[in-house]
Amino acid sequence: MFTGIIEELGEIVDWQTDGDAGRVTVRGPLAVSDAKHGDSISVSGVCLTVVEQGPDWFTADVMGQTLLMSNPAQWAAGRTVNLERAAAVGDRLGGHIVQGHIDGTAEVIDVRDEGTWRVLRFSLAPEHAPLVVDKGSIAVDGISLTVSASGDDWFEVSLIPETLERTTLGRRVGGDLVNIETDILARHVARLARLDGRIPA
């Protein structure tokens, strides 16, 4: 489990494909400072398992399902990614409960500056729309954010300078893809409502 509070910006240093899966090597000195084999690290919202590591890097396998669900551009060598180590029991929950199990991708459809902060608008697929509400939580590229506005097929987040500087969202422009993970509580409520017959499957 993660909290969506990004600890450092890392870099994809190697990407190897093998059929419908791949193996990625990520540079992240803080992320591996206390990591061991089998630990989980969130890479732009995708939970990966450490299989090899060095002084400032780790390697993880990426299965085909993850490749289908995630932003394909994020695996390219040289790409900057958001990194967060798994939360420890007793940690403060500074963001919200983030599993690292993304729902899919969204496209940046508008970027506008509002004084000292920036508003990003993203597309929203029909299957995700019921799970996103104003003032609710969402993880974008692994970052815990509050939805500042939403419509039938879009949502917005408002970013403070700290988020713009310390995460990859400060670099996003129109047309870019990002990984999104909707709130796990919203997903459970939606599932129960479908089982109860209150909303269509």
PDB file of C-alpha atoms in Angstrom:
ATOM      1  CA  MET A   1       0.000   0.000   0.000  1.00  0.00           C
ATOM      2  CA  PHE A   2       1.084   3.576  -0.729  1.00  0.00           C
ATOM      3  CA  THR A   3      -0.107   7.018   0.303  1.00  0.00           C
ATOM      4  CA  GLY A   4       0.422   8.918  -2.955  1.00  0.00           C
ATOM      5  CA  ILE A   5       3.048  11.223  -1.440  1.00  0.00           C
ATOM      6  CA  ILE A   6       5.931  11.135  -3.920  1.00  0.00           C
ATOM      7  CA  GLU A   7       9.344  10.707  -2.316  1.00  0.00           C
ATOM      8  CA  GLU A   8      11.610  11.372  -5.286  1.00  0.00           C
ATOM      9  CA  LEU A   9      11.819  11.688  -9.039  1.00  0.00           C
ATOM     10  CA  GLY A  10      13.505   8.674 -10.606  1.00  0.00           C
ATOM     11  CA  GLU A  11      14.635   7.804 -14.111  1.00  0.00           C
ATOM     12  CA  ILE A  12      14.052   4.790 -16.322  1.00  0.00           C
ATOM     13  CA  VAL A  13      17.567   3.679 -17.240  1.00  0.00           C
ATOM     14  CA  ASP A  14      16.784   0.435 -19.073  1.00  0.00           C
ATOM     15  CA  TRP A  15      13.755  -1.268 -20.576  1.00  0.00           C
ATOM     16  CA  GLN A  16      13.768  -4.764 -22.048  1.00  0.00           C
ATOM     17  CA  THR A  17      10.726  -6.484 -23.564  1.00  0.00           C
ATOM     18  CA  ASP A  18      10.160 -10.225 -23.576  1.00  0.00           C
ATOM     19  CA  GLY A  19       7.038 -11.236 -25.447  1.00  0.00           C
ATOM     20  CA  ASP A  20       4.066  -9.625 -23.728  1.00  0.00           C
ATOM     21  CA  ALA A  21       6.036  -8.593 -20.632  1.00  0.00           C
ATOM     22  CA  GLY A  22       9.097  -6.527 -19.809  1.00  0.00           C
ATOM     23  CA  ARG A  23      11.825  -5.775 -17.313  1.00  0.00           C
ATOM     24  CA  VAL A  24      12.561  -2.221 -16.200  1.00  0.00           C
ATOM     25  CA  THR A  25      15.521  -0.727 -14.362  1.00  0.00           C
ATOM     26  CA  VAL A  26      14.903   2.495 -12.470  1.00  0.00           C
ATOM     27  CA  ARG A  27      17.393   4.871 -10.878  1.00  0.00           C
ATOM     28  CA  GLY A  28      16.112   6.061  -7.500  1.00  0.00           C
ATOM     29  CA  PRO A  29      18.665   6.433  -4.678  1.00  0.00           C
ATOM     30  CA  LEU A  30      16.092   7.117  -1.966  1.00  0.00           C
ATOM     31  CA  ALA A  31      13.739   4.379  -3.133  1.00  0.00           C
ATOM     32  CA  VAL A  32      16.455   1.724  -2.812  1.00  0.00           C
ATOM     33  CA  SER A  33      18.154   3.161   0.284  1.00  0.00           C
ATOM     34  CA  ASP A  34      16.426   0.607   2.520  1.00  0.00           C
ATOM     35  CA  ALA A  35      14.891  -1.692  -0.097  1.00  0.00           C
ATOM     36  CA  LYS A  36      15.351  -5.434  -0.237  1.00  0.00           C
ATOM     37  CA  HIS A  37      14.426  -8.190  -2.663  1.00  0.00           C
ATOM     38  CA  GLY A  38      10.637  -8.489  -2.913  1.00  0.00           C
ATOM     39  CA  ASP A  39       9.829  -4.984  -1.677  1.00  0.00           C
ATOM     40  CA  SER A  40       7.198  -2.903  -3.472  1.00  0.00           C
ATOM     41  CA  ILE A  41       7.938   0.472  -5.059  1.00  0.00           C
ATOM     42  CA  SER A  42       5.408   2.621  -6.894  1.00  0.00           C
ATOM     43  CA  VAL A  43       6.665   3.821 -10.277  1.00  0.00           C
ATOM     44  CA  SER A  44       4.347   6.582 -11.507  1.00  0.00           C
ATOM     45  CA  GLY A  45       1.477   4.798  -9.815  1.00  0.00           C
ATOM     46  CA  VAL A  46       2.347   1.242 -10.824  1.00  0.00           C
ATOM     47  CA  CYS A  47       3.263  -1.093  -7.965  1.00  0.00           C
ATOM     48  CA  LEU A  48       6.408  -3.038  -8.913  1.00  0.00           C
ATOM     49  CA  THR A  49       8.400  -5.666  -7.025  1.00  0.00           C
ATOM     50  CA  VAL A  50      12.165  -5.332  -6.597  1.00  0.00           C
ATOM     51  CA  VAL A  51      13.948  -8.342  -8.123  1.00  0.00           C
ATOM     52  CA  GLU A  52      17.448  -6.869  -8.403  1.00  0.00           C
ATOM     53  CA  GLN A  53      19.066  -3.753  -7.001  1.00  0.00           C
ATOM     54  CA  GLY A  54      22.249  -1.737  -6.726  1.00  0.00           C
ATOM     55  CA  PRO A  55      23.403   1.337  -4.816  1.00  0.00           C
ATOM     56  CA  ASP A  56      21.008   3.692  -6.627  1.00  0.00           C
ATOM     57  CA  TRP A  57      18.853   1.485  -8.875  1.00  0.00           C
ATOM     58  CA  PHE A  58      16.401  -1.400  -8.872  1.00  0.00           C
ATOM     59  CA  THR A  59      15.010  -3.764 -11.476  1.00  0.00           C
ATOM     60  CA  ALA A  60      11.450  -5.081 -11.638  1.00  0.00           C
ATOM     61  CA  ASP A  61       9.402  -7.282 -13.929  1.00  0.00           C
ATOM     62  CA  VAL A  62       6.370  -5.740 -15.640  1.00  0.00           C
ATOM     63  CA  MET A  63       3.653  -8.181 -16.680  1.00  0.00           C
ATOM     64  CA  GLY A  64       1.562  -7.898 -19.802  1.00  0.00           C
ATOM     65  CA  GLN A  65      -1.600  -6.784 -17.991  1.00  0.00           C
ATOM     66  CA  THR A  66       0.299  -3.860 -16.492  1.00  0.00           C
ATOM     67  CA  LEU A  67       1.615  -2.862 -19.915  1.00  0.00           C
ATOM     68  CA  LEU A  68      -1.925  -2.894 -21.323  1.00  0.00           C
ATOM     69  CA  MET A  69      -3.246  -0.710 -18.496  1.00  0.00           C
ATOM     70  CA  SER A  70      -0.407   1.801 -18.148  1.00  0.00           C
ATOM     71  CA  ASN A  71       1.007   4.697 -20.136  1.00  0.00           C
ATOM     72  CA  PRO A  72       3.353   3.065 -22.685  1.00  0.00           C
ATOM     73  CA  ALA A  73       5.597   6.132 -22.810  1.00  0.00           C
ATOM     74  CA  GLN A  74       6.562   5.786 -19.156  1.00  0.00           C
ATOM     75  CA  TRP A  75       8.728   2.718 -19.789  1.00  0.00           C
ATOM     76  CA  ALA A  76      11.120   4.398 -22.237  1.00  0.00           C
ATOM     77  CA  ALA A  77      14.732   4.828 -21.147  1.00  0.00           C
ATOM     78  CA  GLY A  78      15.353   8.393 -20.001  1.00  0.00           C
ATOM     79  CA  ARG A  79      11.785   8.925 -18.799  1.00  0.00           C
ATOM     80  CA  THR A  80      11.352  10.698 -15.459  1.00  0.00           C
ATOM     81  CA  VAL A  81       9.001   8.867 -13.092  1.00  0.00           C
ATOM     82  CA  ASN A  82       7.473   9.410  -9.653  1.00  0.00           C
ATOM     83  CA  LEU A  83       8.739   7.042  -6.959  1.00  0.00           C
ATOM     84  CA  GLU A  84       7.282   6.085  -3.600  1.00  0.00           C
ATOM     85  CA  ARG A  85       8.237   3.263  -1.272  1.00  0.00           C
ATOM     86  CA  ALA A  86       5.454   1.187   0.269  1.00  0.00           C
ATOM     87  CA  ALA A  87       4.000   2.652   3.454  1.00  0.00           C
ATOM     88  CA  ALA A  88       5.143   1.179   6.751  1.00  0.00           C
ATOM     89  CA  VAL A  89       2.689   0.286   9.522  1.00  0.00           C
ATOM     90  CA  GLY A  90       2.321   3.330  11.743  1.00  0.00           C
ATOM     91  CA  ASP A  91       3.207   5.869   9.029  1.00  0.00           C
ATOM     92  CA  ARG A  92       1.121   9.017   8.730  1.00  0.00           C
ATOM     93  CA  LEU A  93      -1.355   8.764   5.857  1.00  0.00           C
ATOM     94  CA  GLY A  94      -0.493  12.085   4.250  1.00  0.00           C
ATOM     95  CA  GLY A  95      -2.417  11.363   1.057  1.00  0.00           C
ATOM     96  CA  HIS A  96      -4.983   8.571   0.722  1.00  0.00           C
ATOM     97  CA  ILE A  97      -4.929   4.781   0.361  1.00  0.00           C
ATOM     98  CA  VAL A  98      -3.248   4.039  -2.973  1.00  0.00           C
ATOM     99  CA  GLN A  99      -2.764   0.419  -4.003  1.00  0.00           C
ATOM    100  CA  GLY A 100      -0.577   0.869  -7.052  1.00  0.00           C
ATOM    101  CA  HIS A 101      -3.196  -1.052  -9.066  1.00  0.00           C
ATOM    102  CA  ILE A 102      -4.037   1.465 -11.766  1.00  0.00           C
ATOM    103  CA  ASP A 103      -7.396   1.553 -13.524  1.00  0.00           C
ATOM    104  CA  GLY A 104      -5.951   2.734 -16.830  1.00  0.00           C
ATOM    105  CA  THR A 105      -4.820   5.980 -18.396  1.00  0.00           C
ATOM    106  CA  ALA A 106      -6.220   9.457 -18.933  1.00  0.00           C
ATOM    107  CA  GLU A 107      -5.185  12.159 -21.379  1.00  0.00           C
ATOM    108  CA  VAL A 108      -4.274  15.717 -20.459  1.00  0.00           C
ATOM    109  CA  ILE A 109      -6.834  17.808 -22.346  1.00  0.00           C
ATOM    110  CA  ASP A 110      -6.185  21.246 -20.838  1.00  0.00           C
ATOM    111  CA  VAL A 111      -3.533  22.994 -18.765  1.00  0.00           C
ATOM    112  CA  ARG A 112      -4.092  26.448 -17.357  1.00  0.00           C
ATOM    113  CA  ASP A 113      -2.264  28.579 -14.829  1.00  0.00           C
ATOM    114  CA  GLU A 114      -4.322  30.211 -12.087  1.00  0.00           C
ATOM    115  CA  GLY A 115      -1.941  32.546 -10.302  1.00  0.00           C
ATOM    116  CA  THR A 116       0.505  30.487  -8.270  1.00  0.00           C
ATOM    117  CA  TRP A 117      -1.192  27.147  -8.961  1.00  0.00           C
ATOM    118  CA  ARG A 118      -1.991  25.174 -12.116  1.00  0.00           C
ATOM    119  CA  VAL A 119      -5.144  23.333 -13.127  1.00  0.00           C
ATOM    120  CA  LEU A 120      -4.922  20.183 -15.226  1.00  0.00           C
ATOM    121  CA  ARG A 121      -7.976  18.701 -16.906  1.00  0.00           C
ATOM    122  CA  PHE A 122      -7.949  15.025 -17.862  1.00  0.00           C
ATOM    123  CA  SER A 123     -10.193  12.823 -19.964  1.00  0.00           C
ATOM    124  CA  LEU A 124     -12.305  10.296 -18.080  1.00  0.00           C
ATOM    125  CA  ALA A 125     -13.395   6.946 -19.528  1.00  0.00           C
ATOM    126  CA  PRO A 126     -17.062   5.960 -19.032  1.00  0.00           C
ATOM    127  CA  GLU A 127     -16.169   3.052 -16.759  1.00  0.00           C
ATOM    128  CA  HIS A 128     -14.174   5.346 -14.462  1.00  0.00           C
ATOM    129  CA  ALA A 129     -16.566   8.306 -14.383  1.00  0.00           C
ATOM    130  CA  PRO A 130     -18.872   6.950 -11.600  1.00  0.00           C
ATOM    131  CA  LEU A 131     -15.826   6.537  -9.343  1.00  0.00           C
ATOM    132  CA  VAL A 132     -14.634  10.151  -9.576  1.00  0.00           C
ATOM    133  CA  VAL A 133     -16.395  12.878  -7.588  1.00  0.00           C
ATOM    134  CA  ASP A 134     -15.721  16.494  -6.689  1.00  0.00           C
ATOM    135  CA  LYS A 135     -13.484  16.751  -3.603  1.00  0.00           C
ATOM    136  CA  GLY A 136     -12.840  13.008  -3.800  1.00  0.00           C
ATOM    137  CA  SER A 137      -9.395  11.406  -4.000  1.00  0.00           C
ATOM    138  CA  ILE A 138      -7.638  10.150  -7.115  1.00  0.00           C
ATOM    139  CA  ALA A 139      -4.077   9.067  -7.850  1.00  0.00           C
ATOM    140  CA  VAL A 140      -2.527  10.480 -11.025  1.00  0.00           C
ATOM    141  CA  ASP A 141       0.845   8.931 -11.892  1.00  0.00           C
ATOM    142  CA  GLY A 142       0.933   7.757  -8.292  1.00  0.00           C
ATOM    143  CA  ILE A 143       0.286  11.216  -6.807  1.00  0.00           C
ATOM    144  CA  SER A 144      -2.515  11.550  -4.268  1.00  0.00           C
ATOM    145  CA  LEU A 145      -4.710  14.428  -5.446  1.00  0.00           C
ATOM    146  CA  THR A 146      -8.094  15.928  -4.721  1.00  0.00           C
ATOM    147  CA  VAL A 147     -10.556  16.255  -7.602  1.00  0.00           C
ATOM    148  CA  SER A 148     -11.301  19.978  -7.894  1.00  0.00           C
ATOM    149  CA  ALA A 149     -13.994  19.641 -10.592  1.00  0.00           C
ATOM    150  CA  SER A 150     -15.495  16.904 -12.718  1.00  0.00           C
ATOM    151  CA  GLY A 151     -17.883  16.289 -15.588  1.00  0.00           C
ATOM    152  CA  ASP A 152     -19.289  13.275 -17.404  1.00  0.00           C
ATOM    153  CA  ASP A 153     -16.052  12.627 -19.296  1.00  0.00           C
ATOM    154  CA  TRP A 154     -13.399  14.736 -17.558  1.00  0.00           C
ATOM    155  CA  PHE A 155     -11.962  15.720 -14.200  1.00  0.00           C
ATOM    156  CA  GLU A 156      -9.630  18.429 -12.959  1.00  0.00           C
ATOM    157  CA  VAL A 157      -6.995  18.716 -10.267  1.00  0.00           C
ATOM    158  CA  SER A 158      -5.451  21.916  -8.928  1.00  0.00           C
ATOM    159  CA  LEU A 159      -1.719  21.717  -8.267  1.00  0.00           C
ATOM    160  CA  ILE A 160       0.277  23.813  -5.806  1.00  0.00           C
ATOM    161  CA  PRO A 161       3.872  24.836  -6.622  1.00  0.00           C
ATOM    162  CA  GLU A 162       5.265  22.057  -4.400  1.00  0.00           C
ATOM    163  CA  THR A 163       3.491  19.379  -6.448  1.00  0.00           C
ATOM    164  CA  LEU A 164       4.530  20.985  -9.722  1.00  0.00           C
ATOM    165  CA  GLU A 165       8.175  21.037  -8.657  1.00  0.00           C
ATOM    166  CA  ARG A 166       8.488  17.663  -6.933  1.00  0.00           C
ATOM    167  CA  THR A 167       6.480  15.465  -9.324  1.00  0.00           C
ATOM    168  CA  THR A 168       6.214  14.825 -13.046  1.00  0.00           C
ATOM    169  CA  LEU A 169       2.870  16.662 -13.292  1.00  0.00           C
ATOM    170  CA  GLY A 170       4.727  19.962 -13.561  1.00  0.00           C
ATOM    171  CA  ARG A 171       5.955  18.765 -16.980  1.00  0.00           C
ATOM    172  CA  ARG A 172       2.691  17.466 -18.395  1.00  0.00           C
ATOM    173  CA  VAL A 173       1.176  19.165 -21.462  1.00  0.00           C
ATOM    174  CA  GLY A 174      -1.909  18.620 -23.580  1.00  0.00           C
ATOM    175  CA  GLY A 175      -1.978  15.191 -25.211  1.00  0.00           C
ATOM    176  CA  ASP A 176       0.184  13.495 -22.585  1.00  0.00           C
ATOM    177  CA  LEU A 177      -1.073  10.279 -21.017  1.00  0.00           C
ATOM    178  CA  VAL A 178      -1.026   9.603 -17.274  1.00  0.00           C
ATOM    179  CA  ASN A 179      -1.848   6.576 -15.130  1.00  0.00           C
ATOM    180  CA  ILE A 180      -4.897   6.907 -12.913  1.00  0.00           C
ATOM    181  CA  GLU A 181      -6.121   4.945  -9.921  1.00  0.00           C
ATOM    182  CA  THR A 182      -9.568   5.733  -8.589  1.00  0.00           C
ATOM    183  CA  ASP A 183     -10.327   5.637  -4.887  1.00  0.00           C
ATOM    184  CA  ILE A 184     -10.500   2.064  -3.571  1.00  0.00           C
ATOM    185  CA  LEU A 185     -13.439   3.009  -1.312  1.00  0.00           C
ATOM    186  CA  ALA A 186     -15.401   4.267  -4.328  1.00  0.00           C
ATOM    187  CA  ARG A 187     -14.663   1.028  -6.177  1.00  0.00           C
ATOM    188  CA  HIS A 188     -15.992  -1.091  -3.315  1.00  0.00           C
ATOM    189  CA  VAL A 189     -19.154   1.009  -2.997  1.00  0.00           C
ATOM    190  CA  ALA A 190     -19.755   0.751  -6.757  1.00  0.00           C
ATOM    191  CA  ARG A 191     -19.271  -3.020  -6.622  1.00  0.00           C
ATOM    192  CA  LEU A 192     -21.751  -3.397  -3.753  1.00  0.00           C
ATOM    193  CA  ALA A 193     -24.266  -1.181  -5.563  1.00  0.00           C
ATOM    194  CA  ARG A 194     -24.022  -3.358  -8.687  1.00  0.00           C
ATOM    195  CA  LEU A 195     -24.520  -6.526  -6.636  1.00  0.00           C
ATOM    196  CA  ASP A 196     -27.539  -4.885  -5.014  1.00  0.00           C
ATOM    197  CA  GLY A 197     -28.938  -4.091  -8.449  1.00  0.00           C
ATOM    198  CA  ARG A 198     -29.024  -0.356  -7.894  1.00  0.00           C
ATOM    199  CA  ILE A 199     -26.738   0.497 -10.800  1.00  0.00           C
ATOM    200  CA  PRO A 200     -26.248  -1.408 -14.057  1.00  0.00           C
ATOM    201  CA  ALA A 201     -23.157  -3.561 -14.539  1.00  0.00           C
TER     202      ALA A 201
END
